[in-house]
Tab-separated table of N, CA and C in Angstrom:
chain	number	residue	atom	x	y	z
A	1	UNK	N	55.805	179.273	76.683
A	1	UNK	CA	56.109	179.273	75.263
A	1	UNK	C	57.068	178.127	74.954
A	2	UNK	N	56.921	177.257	73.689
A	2	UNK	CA	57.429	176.537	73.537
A	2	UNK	C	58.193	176.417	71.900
A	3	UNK	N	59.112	176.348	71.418
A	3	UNK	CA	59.908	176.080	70.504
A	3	UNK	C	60.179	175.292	69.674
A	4	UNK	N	60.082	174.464	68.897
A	4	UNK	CA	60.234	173.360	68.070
A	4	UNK	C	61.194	173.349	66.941
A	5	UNK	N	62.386	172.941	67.176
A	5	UNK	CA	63.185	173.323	65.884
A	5	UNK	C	63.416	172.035	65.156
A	6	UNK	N	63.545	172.297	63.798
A	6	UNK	CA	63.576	170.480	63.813
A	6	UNK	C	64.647	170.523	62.482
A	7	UNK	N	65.564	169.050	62.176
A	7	UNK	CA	66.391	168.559	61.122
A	7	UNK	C	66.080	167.404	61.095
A	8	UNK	N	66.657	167.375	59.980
A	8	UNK	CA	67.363	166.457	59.347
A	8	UNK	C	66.339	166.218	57.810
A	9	UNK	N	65.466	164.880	56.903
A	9	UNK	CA	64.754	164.925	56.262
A	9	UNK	C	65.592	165.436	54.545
A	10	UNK	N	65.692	165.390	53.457
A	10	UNK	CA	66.010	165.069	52.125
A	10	UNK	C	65.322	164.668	51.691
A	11	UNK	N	65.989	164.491	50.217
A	11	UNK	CA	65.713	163.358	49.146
A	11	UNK	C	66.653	162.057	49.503
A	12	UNK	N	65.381	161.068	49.043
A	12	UNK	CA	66.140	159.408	49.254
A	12	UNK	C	65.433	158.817	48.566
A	13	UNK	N	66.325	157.759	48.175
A	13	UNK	CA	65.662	156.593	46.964
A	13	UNK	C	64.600	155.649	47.543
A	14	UNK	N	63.521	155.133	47.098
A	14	UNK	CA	62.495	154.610	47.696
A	14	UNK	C	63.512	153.036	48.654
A	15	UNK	N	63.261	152.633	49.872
A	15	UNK	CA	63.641	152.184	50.591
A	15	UNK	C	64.766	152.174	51.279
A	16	UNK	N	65.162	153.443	51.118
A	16	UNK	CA	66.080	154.090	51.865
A	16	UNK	C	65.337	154.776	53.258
A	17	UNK	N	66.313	155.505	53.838
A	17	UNK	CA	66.091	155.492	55.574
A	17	UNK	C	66.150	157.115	55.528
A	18	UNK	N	65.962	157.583	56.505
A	18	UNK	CA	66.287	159.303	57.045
A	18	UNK	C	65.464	159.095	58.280
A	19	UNK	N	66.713	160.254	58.749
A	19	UNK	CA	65.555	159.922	60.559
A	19	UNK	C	65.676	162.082	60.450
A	20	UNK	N	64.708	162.175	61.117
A	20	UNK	CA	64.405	163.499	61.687
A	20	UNK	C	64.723	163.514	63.587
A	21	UNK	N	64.628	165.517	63.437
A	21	UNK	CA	64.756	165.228	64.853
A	21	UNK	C	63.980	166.746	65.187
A	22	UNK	N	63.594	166.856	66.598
A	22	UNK	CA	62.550	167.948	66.868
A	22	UNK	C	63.112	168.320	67.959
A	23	UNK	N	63.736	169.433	68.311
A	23	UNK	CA	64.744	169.988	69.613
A	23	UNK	C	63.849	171.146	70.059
A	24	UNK	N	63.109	170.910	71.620
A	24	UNK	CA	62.141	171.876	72.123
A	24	UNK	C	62.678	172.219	73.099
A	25	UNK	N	62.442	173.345	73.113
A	25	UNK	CA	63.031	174.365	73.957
A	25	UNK	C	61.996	175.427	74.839
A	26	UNK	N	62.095	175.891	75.685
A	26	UNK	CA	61.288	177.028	76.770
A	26	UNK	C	60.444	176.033	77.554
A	27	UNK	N	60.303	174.760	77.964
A	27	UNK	CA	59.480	174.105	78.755
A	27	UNK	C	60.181	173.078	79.145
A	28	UNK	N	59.531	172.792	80.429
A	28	UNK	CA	59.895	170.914	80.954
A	28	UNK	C	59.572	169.730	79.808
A	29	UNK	N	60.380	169.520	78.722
A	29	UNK	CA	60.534	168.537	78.138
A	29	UNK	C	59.778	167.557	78.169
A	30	UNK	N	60.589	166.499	79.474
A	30	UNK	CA	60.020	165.441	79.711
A	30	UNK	C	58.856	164.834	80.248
A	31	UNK	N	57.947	166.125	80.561
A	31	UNK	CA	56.483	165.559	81.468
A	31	UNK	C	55.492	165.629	79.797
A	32	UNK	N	55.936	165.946	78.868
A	32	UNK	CA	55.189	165.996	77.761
A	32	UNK	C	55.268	165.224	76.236
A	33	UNK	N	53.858	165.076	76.351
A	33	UNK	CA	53.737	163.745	75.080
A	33	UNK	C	54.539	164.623	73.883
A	34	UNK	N	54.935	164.028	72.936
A	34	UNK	CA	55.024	164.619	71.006
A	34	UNK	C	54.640	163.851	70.490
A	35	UNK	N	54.281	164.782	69.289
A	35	UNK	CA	53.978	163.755	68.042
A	35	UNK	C	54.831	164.158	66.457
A	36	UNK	N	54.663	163.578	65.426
A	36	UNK	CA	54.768	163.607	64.521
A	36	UNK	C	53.779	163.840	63.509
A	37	UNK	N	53.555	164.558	61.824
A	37	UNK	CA	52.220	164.678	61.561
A	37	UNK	C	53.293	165.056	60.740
A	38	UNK	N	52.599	164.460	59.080
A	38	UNK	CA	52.991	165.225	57.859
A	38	UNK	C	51.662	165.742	57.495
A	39	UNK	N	52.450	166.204	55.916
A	39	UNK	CA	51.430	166.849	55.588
A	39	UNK	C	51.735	166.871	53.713
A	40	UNK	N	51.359	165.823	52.850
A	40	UNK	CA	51.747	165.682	51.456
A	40	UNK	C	50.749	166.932	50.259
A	41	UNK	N	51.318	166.864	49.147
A	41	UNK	CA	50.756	167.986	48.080
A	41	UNK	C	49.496	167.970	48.194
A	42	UNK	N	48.595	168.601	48.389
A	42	UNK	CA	46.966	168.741	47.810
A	42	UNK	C	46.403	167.729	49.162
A	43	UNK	N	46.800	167.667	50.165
A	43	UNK	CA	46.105	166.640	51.256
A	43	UNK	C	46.307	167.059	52.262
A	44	UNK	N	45.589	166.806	53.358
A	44	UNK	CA	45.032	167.202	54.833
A	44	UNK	C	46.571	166.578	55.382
A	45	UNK	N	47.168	167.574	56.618
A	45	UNK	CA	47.671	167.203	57.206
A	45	UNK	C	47.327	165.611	58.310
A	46	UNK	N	48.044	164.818	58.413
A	46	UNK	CA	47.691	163.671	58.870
A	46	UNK	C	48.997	163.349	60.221
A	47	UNK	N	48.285	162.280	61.270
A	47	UNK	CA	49.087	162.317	62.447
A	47	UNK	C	49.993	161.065	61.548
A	48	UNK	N	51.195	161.412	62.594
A	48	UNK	CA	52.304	159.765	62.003
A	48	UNK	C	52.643	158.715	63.143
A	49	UNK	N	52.841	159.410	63.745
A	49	UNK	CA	53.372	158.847	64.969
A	49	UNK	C	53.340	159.763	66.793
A	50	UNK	N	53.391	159.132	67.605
A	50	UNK	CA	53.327	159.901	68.842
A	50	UNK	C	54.263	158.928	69.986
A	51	UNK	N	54.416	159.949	70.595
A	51	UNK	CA	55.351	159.133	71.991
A	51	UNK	C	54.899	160.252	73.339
A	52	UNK	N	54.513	159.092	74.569
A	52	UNK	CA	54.231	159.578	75.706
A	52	UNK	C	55.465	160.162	76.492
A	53	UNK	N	55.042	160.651	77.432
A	53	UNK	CA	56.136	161.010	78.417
A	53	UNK	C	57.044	159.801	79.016
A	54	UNK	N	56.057	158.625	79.134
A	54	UNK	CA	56.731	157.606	79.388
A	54	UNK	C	57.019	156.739	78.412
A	55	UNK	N	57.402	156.821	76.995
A	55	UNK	CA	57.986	156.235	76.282
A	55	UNK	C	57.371	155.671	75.595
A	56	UNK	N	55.954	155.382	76.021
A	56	UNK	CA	55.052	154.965	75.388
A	56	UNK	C	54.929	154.933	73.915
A	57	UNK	N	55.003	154.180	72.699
A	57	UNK	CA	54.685	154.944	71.338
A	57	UNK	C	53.200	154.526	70.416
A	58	UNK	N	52.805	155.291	69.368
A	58	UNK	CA	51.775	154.558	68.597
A	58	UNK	C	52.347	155.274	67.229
A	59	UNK	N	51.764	154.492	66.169
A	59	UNK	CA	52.084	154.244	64.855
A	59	UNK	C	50.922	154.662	64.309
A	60	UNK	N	50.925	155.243	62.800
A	60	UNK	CA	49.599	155.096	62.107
A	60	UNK	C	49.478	154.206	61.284
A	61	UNK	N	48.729	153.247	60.767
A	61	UNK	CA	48.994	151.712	59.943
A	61	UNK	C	49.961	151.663	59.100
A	62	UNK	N	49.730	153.067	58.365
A	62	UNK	CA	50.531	153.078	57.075
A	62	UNK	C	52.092	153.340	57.229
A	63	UNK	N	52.375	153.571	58.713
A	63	UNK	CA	53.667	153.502	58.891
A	63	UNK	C	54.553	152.405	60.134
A	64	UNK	N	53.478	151.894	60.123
A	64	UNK	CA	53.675	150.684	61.344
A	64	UNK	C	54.782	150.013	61.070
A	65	UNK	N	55.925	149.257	61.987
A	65	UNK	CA	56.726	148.599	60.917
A	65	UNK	C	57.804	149.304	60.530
A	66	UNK	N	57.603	150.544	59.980
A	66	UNK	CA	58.938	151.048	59.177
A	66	UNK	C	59.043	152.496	60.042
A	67	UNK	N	58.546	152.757	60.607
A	67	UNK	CA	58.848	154.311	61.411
A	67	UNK	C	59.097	153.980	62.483
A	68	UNK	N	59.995	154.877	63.398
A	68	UNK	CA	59.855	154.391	64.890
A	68	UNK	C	60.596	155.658	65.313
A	69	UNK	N	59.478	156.031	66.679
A	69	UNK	CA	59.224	156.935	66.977
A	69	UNK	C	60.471	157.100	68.386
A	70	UNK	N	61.051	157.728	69.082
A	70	UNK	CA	61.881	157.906	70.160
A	70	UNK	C	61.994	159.438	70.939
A	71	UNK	N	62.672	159.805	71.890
A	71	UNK	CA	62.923	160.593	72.454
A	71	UNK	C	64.068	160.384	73.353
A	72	UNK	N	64.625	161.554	74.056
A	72	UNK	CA	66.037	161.628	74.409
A	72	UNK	C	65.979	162.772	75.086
A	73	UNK	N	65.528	162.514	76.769
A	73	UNK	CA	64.804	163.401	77.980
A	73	UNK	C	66.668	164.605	78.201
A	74	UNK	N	67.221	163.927	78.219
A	74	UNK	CA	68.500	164.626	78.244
A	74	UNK	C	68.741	165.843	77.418
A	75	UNK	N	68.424	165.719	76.436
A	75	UNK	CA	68.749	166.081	75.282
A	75	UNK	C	67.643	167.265	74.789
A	76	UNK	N	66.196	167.272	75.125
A	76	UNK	CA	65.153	168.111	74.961
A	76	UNK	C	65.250	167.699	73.647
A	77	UNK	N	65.013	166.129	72.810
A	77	UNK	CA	64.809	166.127	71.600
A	77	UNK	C	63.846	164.887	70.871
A	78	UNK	N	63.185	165.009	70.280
A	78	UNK	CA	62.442	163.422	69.847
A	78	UNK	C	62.381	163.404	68.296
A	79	UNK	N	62.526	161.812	68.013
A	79	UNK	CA	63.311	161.744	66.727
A	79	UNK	C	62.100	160.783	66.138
A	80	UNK	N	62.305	160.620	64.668
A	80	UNK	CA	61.619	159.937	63.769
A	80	UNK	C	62.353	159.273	62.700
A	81	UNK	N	62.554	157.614	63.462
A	81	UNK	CA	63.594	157.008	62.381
A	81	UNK	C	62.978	156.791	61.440
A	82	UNK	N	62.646	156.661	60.057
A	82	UNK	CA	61.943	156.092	58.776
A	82	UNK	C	62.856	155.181	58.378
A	83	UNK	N	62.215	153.627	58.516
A	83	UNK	CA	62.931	153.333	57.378
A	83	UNK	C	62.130	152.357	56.222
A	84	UNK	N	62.908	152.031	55.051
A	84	UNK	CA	61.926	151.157	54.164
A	84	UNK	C	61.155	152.397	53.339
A	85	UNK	N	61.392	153.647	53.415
A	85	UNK	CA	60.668	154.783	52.899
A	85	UNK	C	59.964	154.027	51.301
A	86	UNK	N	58.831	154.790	51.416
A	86	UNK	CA	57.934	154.473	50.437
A	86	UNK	C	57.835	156.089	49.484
A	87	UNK	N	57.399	156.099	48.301
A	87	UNK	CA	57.400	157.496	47.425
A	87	UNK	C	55.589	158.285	48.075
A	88	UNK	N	55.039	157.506	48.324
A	88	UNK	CA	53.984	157.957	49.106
A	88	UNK	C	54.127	158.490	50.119
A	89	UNK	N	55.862	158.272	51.263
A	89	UNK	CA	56.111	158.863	52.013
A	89	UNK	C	56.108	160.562	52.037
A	90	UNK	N	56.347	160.692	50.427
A	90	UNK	CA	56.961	162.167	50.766
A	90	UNK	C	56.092	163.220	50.993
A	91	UNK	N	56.485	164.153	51.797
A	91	UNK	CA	55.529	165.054	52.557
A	91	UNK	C	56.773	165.719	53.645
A	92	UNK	N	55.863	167.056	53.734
A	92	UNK	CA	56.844	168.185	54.457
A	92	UNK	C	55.941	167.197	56.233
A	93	UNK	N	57.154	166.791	57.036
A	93	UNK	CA	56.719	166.488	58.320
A	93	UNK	C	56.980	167.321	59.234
A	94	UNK	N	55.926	167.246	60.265
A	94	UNK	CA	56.114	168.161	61.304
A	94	UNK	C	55.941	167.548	62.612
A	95	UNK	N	56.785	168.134	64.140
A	95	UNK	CA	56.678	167.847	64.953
A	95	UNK	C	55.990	168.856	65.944
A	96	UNK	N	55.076	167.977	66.644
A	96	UNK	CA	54.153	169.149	67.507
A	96	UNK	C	54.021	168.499	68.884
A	97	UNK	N	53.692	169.423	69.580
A	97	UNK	CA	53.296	168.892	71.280
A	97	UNK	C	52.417	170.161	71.582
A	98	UNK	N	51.780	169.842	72.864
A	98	UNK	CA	50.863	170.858	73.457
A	98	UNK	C	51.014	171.064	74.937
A	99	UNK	N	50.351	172.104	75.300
A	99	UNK	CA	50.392	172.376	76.544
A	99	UNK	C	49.215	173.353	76.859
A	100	UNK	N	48.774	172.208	77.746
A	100	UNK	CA	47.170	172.467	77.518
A	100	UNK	C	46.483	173.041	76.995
A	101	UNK	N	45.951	174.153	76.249
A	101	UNK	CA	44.975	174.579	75.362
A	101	UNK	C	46.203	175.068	73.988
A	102	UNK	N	47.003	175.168	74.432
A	102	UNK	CA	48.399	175.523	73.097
A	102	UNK	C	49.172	174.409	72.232
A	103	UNK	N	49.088	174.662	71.111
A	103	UNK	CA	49.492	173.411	70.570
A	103	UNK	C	50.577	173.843	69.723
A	104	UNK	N	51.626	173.360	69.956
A	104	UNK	CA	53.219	174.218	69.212
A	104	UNK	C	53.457	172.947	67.242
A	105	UNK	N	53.787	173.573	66.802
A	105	UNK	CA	54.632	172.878	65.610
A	105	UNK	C	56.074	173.175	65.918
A	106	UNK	N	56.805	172.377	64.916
A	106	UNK	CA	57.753	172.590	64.892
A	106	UNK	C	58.101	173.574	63.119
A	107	UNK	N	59.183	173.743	62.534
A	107	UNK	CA	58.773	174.216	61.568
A	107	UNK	C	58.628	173.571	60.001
A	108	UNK	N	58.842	171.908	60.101
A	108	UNK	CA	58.183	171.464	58.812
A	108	UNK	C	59.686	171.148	57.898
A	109	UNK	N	59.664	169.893	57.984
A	109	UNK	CA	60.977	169.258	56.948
A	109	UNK	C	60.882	168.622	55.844
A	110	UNK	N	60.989	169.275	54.536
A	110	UNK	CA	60.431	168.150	53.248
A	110	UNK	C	61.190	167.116	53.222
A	111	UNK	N	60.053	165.719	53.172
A	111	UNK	CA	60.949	164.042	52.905
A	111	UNK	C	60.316	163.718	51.662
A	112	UNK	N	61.510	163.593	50.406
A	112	UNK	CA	61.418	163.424	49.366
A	112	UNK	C	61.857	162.071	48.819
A	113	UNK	N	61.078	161.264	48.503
A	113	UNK	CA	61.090	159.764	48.280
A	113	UNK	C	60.985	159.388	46.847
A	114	UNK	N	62.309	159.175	46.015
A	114	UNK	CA	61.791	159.739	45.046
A	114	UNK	C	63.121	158.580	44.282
A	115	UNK	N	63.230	158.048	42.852
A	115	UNK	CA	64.135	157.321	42.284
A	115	UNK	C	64.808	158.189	41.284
């Protein structure tokens, strides 16, 4: 069983910054990929970002550039810096990982991009 608790996320003025963070708990941390995935009003949840066990990261176009994805093996935590936020950004984000046929969320932070 795995845990996902997550902070941080507000309201911010369009090109302003907020970083999130996803603190997992009940498993070996570090042998496992995360990702990131919002999910905006009236639209399909969508992936954002991901990071391997080995540090590895990928971007989705629309956030290439201004997101950047990390983790912190010490810590049991992986973070999502935003910056340059766009009003298209805003959307409740979520952090998820799996373990093998189980796929955990975390519980969902509204980022409000807004003037």
């Amino acid at each position: 069983q795995v845990q996902l608790v997550q902070s941080g996320g507000g309201l911010v003025q369009p090109g302003g910054s907020l970083r999130l963070s996803c603190a997992a708990s009940g498993s070996i941390f570090s042998i496992y990929a995360m990702g990131w995935f919002r999910q905006a009003p009236g639209k399909q949840r969508e992936w954002v970002a991901g990071i391997t066990s080995a540090g590895g990261t990928n971007y989705a176009d629309s956030v290439k550039g201004r997101f950047t994805v990390s983790r912190d093996n010490a810590k049991n935590t992986v973070y999502l810096q935003m910056n340059s936020l766009k009003p298209e950004d805003t959307a409740v984000y979520y952090c998820n990982t799996a373990r093998g046929a189980s796929v955990y969320w975390g519980q969902g932070t509204q980022v409000t991009v807004s003037s």
